[in-house]
mmCIF file with all atom_site columns, C-alpha atoms in Angstrom:
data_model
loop_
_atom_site.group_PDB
_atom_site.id
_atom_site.type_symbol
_atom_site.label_atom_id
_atom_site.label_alt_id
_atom_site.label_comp_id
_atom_site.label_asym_id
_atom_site.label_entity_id
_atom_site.label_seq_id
_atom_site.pdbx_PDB_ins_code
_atom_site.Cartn_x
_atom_site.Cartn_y
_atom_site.Cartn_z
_atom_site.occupancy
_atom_site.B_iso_or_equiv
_atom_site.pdbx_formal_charge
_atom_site.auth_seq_id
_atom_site.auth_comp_id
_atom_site.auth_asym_id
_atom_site.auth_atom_id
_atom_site.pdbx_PDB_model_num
ATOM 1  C CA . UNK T 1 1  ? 49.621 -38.852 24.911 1.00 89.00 ? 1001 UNK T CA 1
ATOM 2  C CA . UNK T 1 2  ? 50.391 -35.349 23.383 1.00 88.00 ? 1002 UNK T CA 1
ATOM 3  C CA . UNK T 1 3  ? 53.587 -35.620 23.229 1.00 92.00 ? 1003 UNK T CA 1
ATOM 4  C CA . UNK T 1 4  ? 53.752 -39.327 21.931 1.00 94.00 ? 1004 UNK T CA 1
ATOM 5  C CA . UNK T 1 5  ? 52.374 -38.016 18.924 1.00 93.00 ? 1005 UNK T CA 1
ATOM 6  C CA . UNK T 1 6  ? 54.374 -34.967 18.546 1.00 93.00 ? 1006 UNK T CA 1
ATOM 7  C CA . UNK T 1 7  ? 57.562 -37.028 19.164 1.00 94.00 ? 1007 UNK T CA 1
ATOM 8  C CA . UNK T 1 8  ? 55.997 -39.618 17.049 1.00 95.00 ? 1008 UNK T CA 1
ATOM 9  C CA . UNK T 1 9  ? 55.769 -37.232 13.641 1.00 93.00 ? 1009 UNK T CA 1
ATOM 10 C CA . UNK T 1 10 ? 54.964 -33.813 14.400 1.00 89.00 ? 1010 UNK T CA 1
ATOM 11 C CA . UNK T 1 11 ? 55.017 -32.882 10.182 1.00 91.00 ? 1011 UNK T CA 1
ATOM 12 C CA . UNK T 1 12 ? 51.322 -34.902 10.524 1.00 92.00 ? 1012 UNK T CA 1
ATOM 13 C CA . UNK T 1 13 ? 49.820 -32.994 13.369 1.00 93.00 ? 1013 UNK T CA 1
ATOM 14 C CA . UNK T 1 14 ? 47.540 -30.207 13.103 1.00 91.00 ? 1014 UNK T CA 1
ATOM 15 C CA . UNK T 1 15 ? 46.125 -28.110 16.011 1.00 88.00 ? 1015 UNK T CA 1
ATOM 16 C CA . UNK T 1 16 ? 42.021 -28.477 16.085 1.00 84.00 ? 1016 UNK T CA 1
ATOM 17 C CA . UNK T 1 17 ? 39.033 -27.802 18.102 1.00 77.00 ? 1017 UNK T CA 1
ATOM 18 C CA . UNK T 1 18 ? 35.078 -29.009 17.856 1.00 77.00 ? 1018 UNK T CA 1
ATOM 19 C CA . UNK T 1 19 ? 34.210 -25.123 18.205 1.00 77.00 ? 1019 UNK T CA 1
ATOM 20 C CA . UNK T 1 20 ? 31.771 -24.280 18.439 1.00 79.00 ? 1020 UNK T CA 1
ATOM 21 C CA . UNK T 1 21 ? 31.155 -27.135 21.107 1.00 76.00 ? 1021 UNK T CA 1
ATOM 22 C CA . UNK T 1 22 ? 28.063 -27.903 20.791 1.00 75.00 ? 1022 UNK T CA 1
ATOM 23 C CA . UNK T 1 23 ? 26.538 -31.628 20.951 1.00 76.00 ? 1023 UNK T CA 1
ATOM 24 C CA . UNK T 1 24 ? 25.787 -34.033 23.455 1.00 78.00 ? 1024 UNK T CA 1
ATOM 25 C CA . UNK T 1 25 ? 26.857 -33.510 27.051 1.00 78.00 ? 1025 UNK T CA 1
ATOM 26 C CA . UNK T 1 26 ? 27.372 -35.867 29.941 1.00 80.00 ? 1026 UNK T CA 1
ATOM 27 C CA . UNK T 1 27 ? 24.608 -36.957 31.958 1.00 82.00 ? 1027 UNK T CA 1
ATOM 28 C CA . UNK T 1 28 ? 22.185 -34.874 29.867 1.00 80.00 ? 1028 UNK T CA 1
ATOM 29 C CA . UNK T 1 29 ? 19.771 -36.016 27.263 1.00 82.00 ? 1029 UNK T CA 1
ATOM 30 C CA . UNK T 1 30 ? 20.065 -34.963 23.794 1.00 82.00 ? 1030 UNK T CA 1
ATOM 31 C CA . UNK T 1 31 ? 16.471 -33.344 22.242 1.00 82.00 ? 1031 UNK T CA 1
ATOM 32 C CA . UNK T 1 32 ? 17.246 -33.642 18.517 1.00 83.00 ? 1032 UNK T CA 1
ATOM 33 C CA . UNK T 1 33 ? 15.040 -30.786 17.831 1.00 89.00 ? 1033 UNK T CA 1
ATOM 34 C CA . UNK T 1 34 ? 15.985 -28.260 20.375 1.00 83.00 ? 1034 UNK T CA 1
ATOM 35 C CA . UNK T 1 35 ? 18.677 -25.683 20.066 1.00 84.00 ? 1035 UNK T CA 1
ATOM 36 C CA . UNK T 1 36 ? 21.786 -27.333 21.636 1.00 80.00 ? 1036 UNK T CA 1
ATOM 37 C CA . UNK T 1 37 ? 23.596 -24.638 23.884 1.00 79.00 ? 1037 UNK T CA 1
ATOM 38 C CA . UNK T 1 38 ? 27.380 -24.601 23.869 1.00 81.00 ? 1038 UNK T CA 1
ATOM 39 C CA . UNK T 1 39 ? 29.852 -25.952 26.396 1.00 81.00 ? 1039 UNK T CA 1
ATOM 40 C CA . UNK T 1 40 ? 31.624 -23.596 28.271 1.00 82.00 ? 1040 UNK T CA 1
ATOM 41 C CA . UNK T 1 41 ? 35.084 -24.448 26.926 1.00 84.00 ? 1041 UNK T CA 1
ATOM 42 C CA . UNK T 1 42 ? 38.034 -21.821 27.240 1.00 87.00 ? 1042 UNK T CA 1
ATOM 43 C CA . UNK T 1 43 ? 39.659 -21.991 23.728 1.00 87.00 ? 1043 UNK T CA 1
ATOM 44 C CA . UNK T 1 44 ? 42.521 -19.720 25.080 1.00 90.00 ? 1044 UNK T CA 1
ATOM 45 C CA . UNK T 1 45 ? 43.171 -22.304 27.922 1.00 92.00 ? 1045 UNK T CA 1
ATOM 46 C CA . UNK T 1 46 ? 43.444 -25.340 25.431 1.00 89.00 ? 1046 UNK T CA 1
ATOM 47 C CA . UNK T 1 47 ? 45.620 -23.454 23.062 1.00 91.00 ? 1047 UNK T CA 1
ATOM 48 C CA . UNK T 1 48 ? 47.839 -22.006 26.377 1.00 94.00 ? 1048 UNK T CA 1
ATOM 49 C CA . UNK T 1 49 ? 48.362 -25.942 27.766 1.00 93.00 ? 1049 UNK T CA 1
ATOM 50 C CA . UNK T 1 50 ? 48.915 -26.788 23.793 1.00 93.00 ? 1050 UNK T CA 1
ATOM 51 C CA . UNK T 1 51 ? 51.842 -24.008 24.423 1.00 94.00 ? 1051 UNK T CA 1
ATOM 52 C CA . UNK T 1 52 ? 53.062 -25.962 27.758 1.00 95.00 ? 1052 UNK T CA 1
ATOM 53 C CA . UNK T 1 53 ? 53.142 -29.234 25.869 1.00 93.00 ? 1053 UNK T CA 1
ATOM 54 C CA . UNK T 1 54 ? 55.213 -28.051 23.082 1.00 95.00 ? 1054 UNK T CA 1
ATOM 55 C CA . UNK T 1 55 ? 58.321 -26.097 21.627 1.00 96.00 ? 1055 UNK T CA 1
ATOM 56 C CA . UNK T 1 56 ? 58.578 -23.262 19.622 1.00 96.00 ? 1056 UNK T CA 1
ATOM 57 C CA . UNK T 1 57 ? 59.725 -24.990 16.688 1.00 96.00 ? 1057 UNK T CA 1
ATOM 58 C CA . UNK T 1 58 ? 57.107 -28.028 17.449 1.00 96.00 ? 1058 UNK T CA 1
ATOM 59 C CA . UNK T 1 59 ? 54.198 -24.939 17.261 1.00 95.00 ? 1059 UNK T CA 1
ATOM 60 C CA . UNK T 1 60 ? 55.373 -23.264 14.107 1.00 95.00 ? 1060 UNK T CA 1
ATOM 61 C CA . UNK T 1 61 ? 55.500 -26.775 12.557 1.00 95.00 ? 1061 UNK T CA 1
ATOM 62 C CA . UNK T 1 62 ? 51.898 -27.968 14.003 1.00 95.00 ? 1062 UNK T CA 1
ATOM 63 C CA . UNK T 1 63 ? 49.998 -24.643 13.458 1.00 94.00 ? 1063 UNK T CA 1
ATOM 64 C CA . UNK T 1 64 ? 51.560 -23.159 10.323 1.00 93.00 ? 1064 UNK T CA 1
ATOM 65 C CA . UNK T 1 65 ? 54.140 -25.429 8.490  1.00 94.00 ? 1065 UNK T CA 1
ATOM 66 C CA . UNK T 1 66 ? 51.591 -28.413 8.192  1.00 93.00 ? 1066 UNK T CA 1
ATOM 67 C CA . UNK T 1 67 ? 48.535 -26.784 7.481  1.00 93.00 ? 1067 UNK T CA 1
ATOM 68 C CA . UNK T 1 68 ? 50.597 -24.556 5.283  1.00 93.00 ? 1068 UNK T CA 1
ATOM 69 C CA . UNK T 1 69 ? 51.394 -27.575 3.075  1.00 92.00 ? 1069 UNK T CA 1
ATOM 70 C CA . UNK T 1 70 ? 48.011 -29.740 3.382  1.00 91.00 ? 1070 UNK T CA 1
ATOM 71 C CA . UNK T 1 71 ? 46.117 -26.472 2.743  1.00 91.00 ? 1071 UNK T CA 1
ATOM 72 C CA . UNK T 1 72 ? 48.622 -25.416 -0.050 1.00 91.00 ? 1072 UNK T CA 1
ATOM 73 C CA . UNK T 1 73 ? 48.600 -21.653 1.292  1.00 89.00 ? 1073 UNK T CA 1
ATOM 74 C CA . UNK T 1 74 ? 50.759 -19.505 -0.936 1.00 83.00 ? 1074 UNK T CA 1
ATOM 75 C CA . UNK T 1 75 ? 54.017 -19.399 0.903  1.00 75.00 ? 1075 UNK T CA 1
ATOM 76 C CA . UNK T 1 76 ? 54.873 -15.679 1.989  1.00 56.00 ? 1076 UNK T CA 1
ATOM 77 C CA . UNK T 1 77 ? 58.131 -14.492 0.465  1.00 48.00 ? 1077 UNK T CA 1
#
């Protein structure tokens, strides 16, 4: 599915994450007024397979070109 949207228009994808993962997990009921603890999610595994799925080019466009331009960072010169 990644890379049906990356072929699709990769100028309009942006690399996310719901960090810091908290919220409701499977098979466990939610208390609404107890602290939630955070899944144990490996960013640096995500953003690794993100590497596998992708090129070079297809990463400098998804994590810097388009949130460069949404964003409107200064461009470095």
């Amino acid at each position: 599915m990644a890379r049906a949207l990356i072929e699709a228009n990769p100028r309009r994808m942006l690399w996310g994450t719901d960090w810091p993962h908290t919220g409701p997990w499977p098979g466990r009921t939610r208390d609404l007024h107890a602290e939630e603890p955070f899944h144990p999610i490996d960013d640096g595994a995500m953003l690794s397979m993100f590497g596998r799925w992708t090129t070079e080019a297809e990463r400098q466009q998804i994590l810097v070109d388009t949130p460069g331009t949404l964003y409107d960072f200064p461009q470095n010169k």
